[in-house]
mmCIF file of C-alpha atoms in Angstrom:
data_model
loop_
_atom_site.group_PDB
_atom_site.id
_atom_site.type_symbol
_atom_site.label_atom_id
_atom_site.label_comp_id
_atom_site.label_asym_id
_atom_site.label_seq_id
_atom_site.Cartn_x
_atom_site.Cartn_y
_atom_site.Cartn_z
ATOM 1 C CA UNK A 11 196.074 -2.636 112.912
ATOM 2 C CA UNK A 12 195.823 -0.486 109.581
ATOM 3 C CA UNK A 13 194.215 2.769 109.896
ATOM 4 C CA UNK A 14 191.377 3.165 107.546
ATOM 5 C CA UNK A 15 191.863 6.210 105.301
ATOM 6 C CA UNK A 16 189.999 10.293 105.374
ATOM 7 C CA UNK A 17 188.359 11.647 102.485
ATOM 8 C CA UNK A 18 186.686 15.000 102.253
ATOM 9 C CA UNK A 19 184.523 16.301 99.112
ATOM 10 C CA UNK A 20 184.590 20.273 99.619
ATOM 11 C CA UNK A 21 182.935 22.950 97.320
ATOM 12 C CA UNK A 22 180.072 25.173 97.166
ATOM 13 C CA UNK A 23 176.965 25.058 97.056
ATOM 14 C CA UNK A 24 175.850 22.752 93.929
ATOM 15 C CA UNK A 25 178.952 21.152 93.337
ATOM 16 C CA UNK A 26 177.323 17.906 93.689
ATOM 17 C CA UNK A 27 179.614 16.762 96.877
ATOM 18 C CA UNK A 28 176.880 14.677 98.424
ATOM 19 C CA UNK A 29 176.523 12.253 94.373
ATOM 20 C CA UNK A 30 180.577 11.692 94.117
ATOM 21 C CA UNK A 31 180.637 10.837 98.082
ATOM 22 C CA UNK A 32 178.588 7.945 97.255
ATOM 23 C CA UNK A 33 180.180 6.919 93.761
ATOM 24 C CA UNK A 34 182.856 7.115 95.748
ATOM 25 C CA UNK A 35 181.619 4.500 98.444
ATOM 26 C CA UNK A 36 180.226 2.134 95.692
ATOM 27 C CA UNK A 37 183.966 2.260 94.103
ATOM 28 C CA UNK A 38 185.640 1.382 97.514
ATOM 29 C CA UNK A 39 183.896 -1.580 98.628
ATOM 30 C CA UNK A 40 184.469 -3.111 95.014
ATOM 31 C CA UNK A 41 187.796 -3.217 95.857
ATOM 32 C CA UNK A 42 186.930 -4.491 99.175
ATOM 33 C CA UNK A 43 187.148 -1.900 101.588
ATOM 34 C CA UNK A 44 184.884 -1.229 104.739
ATOM 35 C CA UNK A 45 183.104 2.189 104.316
ATOM 36 C CA UNK A 46 182.015 4.803 106.110
ATOM 37 C CA UNK A 47 179.935 7.495 104.403
ATOM 38 C CA UNK A 48 179.183 10.322 106.747
ATOM 39 C CA UNK A 49 178.958 14.367 106.649
ATOM 40 C CA UNK A 50 179.318 17.719 108.262
ATOM 41 C CA UNK A 51 177.124 19.466 110.282
ATOM 42 C CA UNK A 52 176.355 16.122 111.275
ATOM 43 C CA UNK A 53 177.408 12.523 111.166
ATOM 44 C CA UNK A 54 176.641 11.691 115.117
ATOM 45 C CA UNK A 55 173.335 12.277 117.062
ATOM 46 C CA UNK A 56 175.143 15.238 119.013
ATOM 47 C CA UNK A 57 176.019 16.835 115.881
ATOM 48 C CA UNK A 58 172.932 16.306 113.516
ATOM 49 C CA UNK A 59 170.870 18.413 116.748
ATOM 50 C CA UNK A 60 173.382 21.182 116.322
ATOM 51 C CA UNK A 61 172.381 20.764 112.674
ATOM 52 C CA UNK A 62 169.220 21.401 112.674
ATOM 53 C CA UNK A 63 170.385 25.070 114.265
ATOM 54 C CA UNK A 64 172.738 25.751 111.664
ATOM 55 C CA UNK A 65 171.249 24.685 107.988
ATOM 56 C CA UNK A 66 167.828 25.240 108.289
ATOM 57 C CA UNK A 67 166.801 28.531 106.219
ATOM 58 C CA UNK A 68 165.184 30.010 109.654
ATOM 59 C CA UNK A 69 167.588 29.518 111.302
ATOM 60 C CA UNK A 70 168.643 32.538 113.619
ATOM 61 C CA UNK A 71 171.255 34.283 112.640
ATOM 62 C CA UNK A 72 175.080 34.071 115.067
ATOM 63 C CA UNK A 73 177.516 36.276 114.485
ATOM 64 C CA UNK A 74 180.272 34.387 111.691
ATOM 65 C CA UNK A 75 182.487 33.827 115.529
ATOM 66 C CA UNK A 76 179.898 32.082 117.025
ATOM 67 C CA UNK A 77 178.653 30.256 114.278
ATOM 68 C CA UNK A 78 182.472 28.948 114.383
ATOM 69 C CA UNK A 79 181.888 27.606 117.468
ATOM 70 C CA UNK A 80 178.784 25.158 116.994
ATOM 71 C CA UNK A 81 179.759 24.198 114.050
ATOM 72 C CA UNK A 82 183.331 23.165 115.841
ATOM 73 C CA UNK A 83 180.894 21.600 118.863
ATOM 74 C CA UNK A 84 178.914 19.595 115.754
ATOM 75 C CA UNK A 85 182.381 18.288 114.149
ATOM 76 C CA UNK A 86 183.950 17.185 118.180
ATOM 77 C CA UNK A 87 181.391 15.075 118.800
ATOM 78 C CA UNK A 88 181.105 13.721 114.994
ATOM 79 C CA UNK A 89 185.175 13.358 115.480
ATOM 80 C CA UNK A 90 185.133 11.535 118.900
ATOM 81 C CA UNK A 91 181.665 9.476 118.272
ATOM 82 C CA UNK A 92 181.906 8.374 114.350
ATOM 83 C CA UNK A 93 185.540 9.526 112.842
ATOM 84 C CA UNK A 94 188.393 8.195 114.854
ATOM 85 C CA UNK A 95 186.623 5.020 116.045
ATOM 86 C CA UNK A 96 185.985 3.735 112.388
ATOM 87 C CA UNK A 97 189.451 5.071 110.871
ATOM 88 C CA UNK A 98 190.758 3.134 114.413
ATOM 89 C CA UNK A 99 188.758 -0.138 112.857
ATOM 90 C CA UNK A 100 190.279 0.181 109.294
ATOM 91 C CA UNK A 101 187.412 1.433 108.142
ATOM 92 C CA UNK A 102 187.906 3.731 105.314
ATOM 93 C CA UNK A 103 185.806 7.452 105.975
ATOM 94 C CA UNK A 104 184.139 9.878 102.989
ATOM 95 C CA UNK A 105 183.073 12.802 104.989
ATOM 96 C CA UNK A 106 180.576 15.491 102.870
ATOM 97 C CA UNK A 107 182.191 18.680 103.818
ATOM 98 C CA UNK A 108 184.438 19.266 106.761
ATOM 99 C CA UNK A 109 186.842 21.459 108.496
ATOM 100 C CA UNK A 110 188.008 23.263 104.910
ATOM 101 C CA UNK A 111 184.213 24.190 104.925
ATOM 102 C CA UNK A 112 184.588 26.258 107.926
ATOM 103 C CA UNK A 113 188.146 27.704 106.612
ATOM 104 C CA UNK A 114 186.048 29.342 104.329
ATOM 105 C CA UNK A 115 182.615 29.808 104.822
ATOM 106 C CA UNK A 116 183.035 31.289 108.235
ATOM 107 C CA UNK A 117 186.919 32.586 107.287
ATOM 108 C CA UNK A 118 187.496 33.430 103.862
ATOM 109 C CA UNK A 119 184.065 34.846 103.551
ATOM 110 C CA UNK A 120 182.619 35.872 106.491
ATOM 111 C CA UNK A 121 186.519 37.536 108.349
ATOM 112 C CA UNK A 122 187.224 35.090 111.300
ATOM 113 C CA UNK A 123 190.909 35.560 111.983
ATOM 114 C CA UNK A 124 192.139 31.817 110.180
ATOM 115 C CA UNK A 125 194.669 31.681 112.882
ATOM 116 C CA UNK A 126 192.134 31.388 115.242
ATOM 117 C CA UNK A 127 190.185 28.749 113.264
ATOM 118 C CA UNK A 128 192.800 26.559 113.118
ATOM 119 C CA UNK A 129 193.991 26.590 117.169
ATOM 120 C CA UNK A 130 190.521 25.915 117.713
ATOM 121 C CA UNK A 131 190.934 22.956 114.889
ATOM 122 C CA UNK A 132 193.907 21.502 116.614
ATOM 123 C CA UNK A 133 192.609 21.384 119.986
ATOM 124 C CA UNK A 134 189.595 19.650 119.431
ATOM 125 C CA UNK A 135 190.384 17.622 116.273
ATOM 126 C CA UNK A 136 192.041 14.646 117.984
ATOM 127 C CA UNK A 137 194.857 14.930 114.971
ATOM 128 C CA UNK A 138 192.439 13.735 113.029
ATOM 129 C CA UNK A 139 193.791 15.264 109.217
ATOM 130 C CA UNK A 140 192.285 14.165 105.906
ATOM 131 C CA UNK A 141 193.743 11.870 103.625
ATOM 132 C CA UNK A 142 192.352 13.141 100.608
ATOM 133 C CA UNK A 143 190.284 16.638 99.922
ATOM 134 C CA UNK A 144 188.855 16.301 96.706
ATOM 135 C CA UNK A 145 187.635 20.204 96.196
ATOM 136 C CA UNK A 146 184.933 19.732 93.923
ATOM 137 C CA UNK A 147 185.245 23.306 91.781
ATOM 138 C CA UNK A 148 182.380 24.994 89.733
ATOM 139 C CA UNK A 149 181.463 28.110 89.037
ATOM 140 C CA UNK A 150 178.743 30.194 91.689
ATOM 141 C CA UNK A 151 175.972 30.461 88.949
ATOM 142 C CA UNK A 152 176.192 27.583 88.023
ATOM 143 C CA UNK A 153 176.363 26.138 91.344
ATOM 144 C CA UNK A 154 173.313 28.220 92.777
ATOM 145 C CA UNK A 155 171.173 26.877 89.683
ATOM 146 C CA UNK A 156 171.752 22.942 90.267
ATOM 147 C CA UNK A 157 171.470 23.521 93.880
ATOM 148 C CA UNK A 158 168.062 25.614 93.500
ATOM 149 C CA UNK A 159 167.296 22.102 91.948
ATOM 150 C CA UNK A 160 166.802 20.636 95.110
ATOM 151 C CA UNK A 161 164.099 20.087 97.148
ATOM 152 C CA UNK A 162 165.594 21.084 100.288
ATOM 153 C CA UNK A 163 164.651 23.488 102.701
ATOM 154 C CA UNK A 164 168.412 23.012 104.363
ATOM 155 C CA UNK A 165 169.358 26.109 102.091
ATOM 156 C CA UNK A 166 170.169 28.849 104.317
ATOM 157 C CA UNK A 167 173.616 29.565 102.735
ATOM 158 C CA UNK A 168 171.963 28.950 99.517
ATOM 159 C CA UNK A 169 170.695 32.776 99.882
ATOM 160 C CA UNK A 170 173.839 34.219 100.806
ATOM 161 C CA UNK A 171 174.826 36.426 97.380
ATOM 162 C CA UNK A 172 176.594 36.174 94.588
ATOM 163 C CA UNK A 173 179.365 37.686 95.922
ATOM 164 C CA UNK A 174 180.089 35.611 99.309
ATOM 165 C CA UNK A 175 179.350 32.712 96.874
ATOM 166 C CA UNK A 176 182.623 33.954 94.905
ATOM 167 C CA UNK A 177 184.632 34.478 98.110
ATOM 168 C CA UNK A 178 184.007 30.582 98.967
ATOM 169 C CA UNK A 179 184.799 29.454 95.829
ATOM 170 C CA UNK A 180 188.048 31.446 96.081
ATOM 171 C CA UNK A 181 188.711 29.977 99.590
ATOM 172 C CA UNK A 182 188.681 26.980 98.441
ATOM 173 C CA UNK A 183 191.121 27.116 95.763
ATOM 174 C CA UNK A 184 193.417 29.034 98.022
ATOM 175 C CA UNK A 185 193.364 26.213 100.626
ATOM 176 C CA UNK A 186 194.044 24.047 97.438
ATOM 177 C CA UNK A 187 197.504 26.461 96.677
ATOM 178 C CA UNK A 188 197.921 25.744 100.384
ATOM 179 C CA UNK A 189 197.916 21.947 101.242
ATOM 180 C CA UNK A 190 198.668 20.227 97.865
ATOM 181 C CA UNK A 191 200.040 17.034 99.775
ATOM 182 C CA UNK A 192 196.379 16.067 100.356
ATOM 183 C CA UNK A 193 193.906 18.883 97.849
ATOM 184 C CA UNK A 194 192.993 18.269 94.021
ATOM 185 C CA UNK A 195 190.685 20.478 92.350
ATOM 186 C CA UNK A 196 188.143 18.368 90.323
ATOM 187 C CA UNK A 197 186.344 20.512 87.513
ATOM 188 C CA UNK A 198 182.572 19.714 88.462
ATOM 189 C CA UNK A 199 181.030 21.558 85.475
ATOM 190 C CA UNK A 200 181.188 18.506 83.599
ATOM 191 C CA UNK A 201 179.297 15.664 83.735
ATOM 192 C CA UNK A 202 178.418 13.472 86.777
ATOM 193 C CA UNK A 203 180.172 10.379 84.688
ATOM 194 C CA UNK A 204 183.294 12.190 84.074
ATOM 195 C CA UNK A 205 183.711 13.805 87.511
ATOM 196 C CA UNK A 206 182.960 9.939 89.264
ATOM 197 C CA UNK A 207 185.764 8.426 86.622
ATOM 198 C CA UNK A 208 188.276 11.700 87.211
ATOM 199 C CA UNK A 209 188.113 11.053 91.318
ATOM 200 C CA UNK A 210 188.558 7.579 91.059
ATOM 201 C CA UNK A 211 191.668 8.103 89.144
ATOM 202 C CA UNK A 212 192.875 10.202 92.035
ATOM 203 C CA UNK A 213 191.509 8.306 94.714
ATOM 204 C CA UNK A 214 194.056 5.221 92.753
ATOM 205 C CA UNK A 215 196.798 7.645 92.468
ATOM 206 C CA UNK A 216 196.874 9.118 96.044
ATOM 207 C CA UNK A 217 195.877 6.105 98.126
ATOM 208 C CA UNK A 218 196.478 2.702 96.294
#
């Protein structure tokens, strides 16, 4: 059986990942693909339970490594229960955030050694690597303005300093440079429909 493709969307707060993930799902379905839209942290029952601990603005403050281990526990459950079975059935999986977010948020921004993060991921990943990672690039200032307009209590990371979010942006761009075989940077400061059209062209050129 032909495996499905795995597409991840990454970027800072307010970049529009969730909106664009929905557009991607609609596009792929129009091309006759079976599609699963999921997210991190979350995407499986166990991972959604851990999500409540991690993203609520009233969440307990762990040190960065402990935080990464919680994200990793959620990711492991997500991979085993949702992502891997879907891909093996030939379903295309779209994920709003994945492992690159951990490399950036706990690695670049909070200084957990990248080799430690990578080693742990390699151990739990079941060999899952995205076929395409879309990095939605937006200035932290604009992204936070957009993010604050959402009526959402899951905003712990949005409360971090501007410097923190600048590090997040820098980290994602560094990942794109390090992994050009799967990463494409998309200008997320354009109009929503322009971003959608750009992403569709990228998917057509990379995965079809």
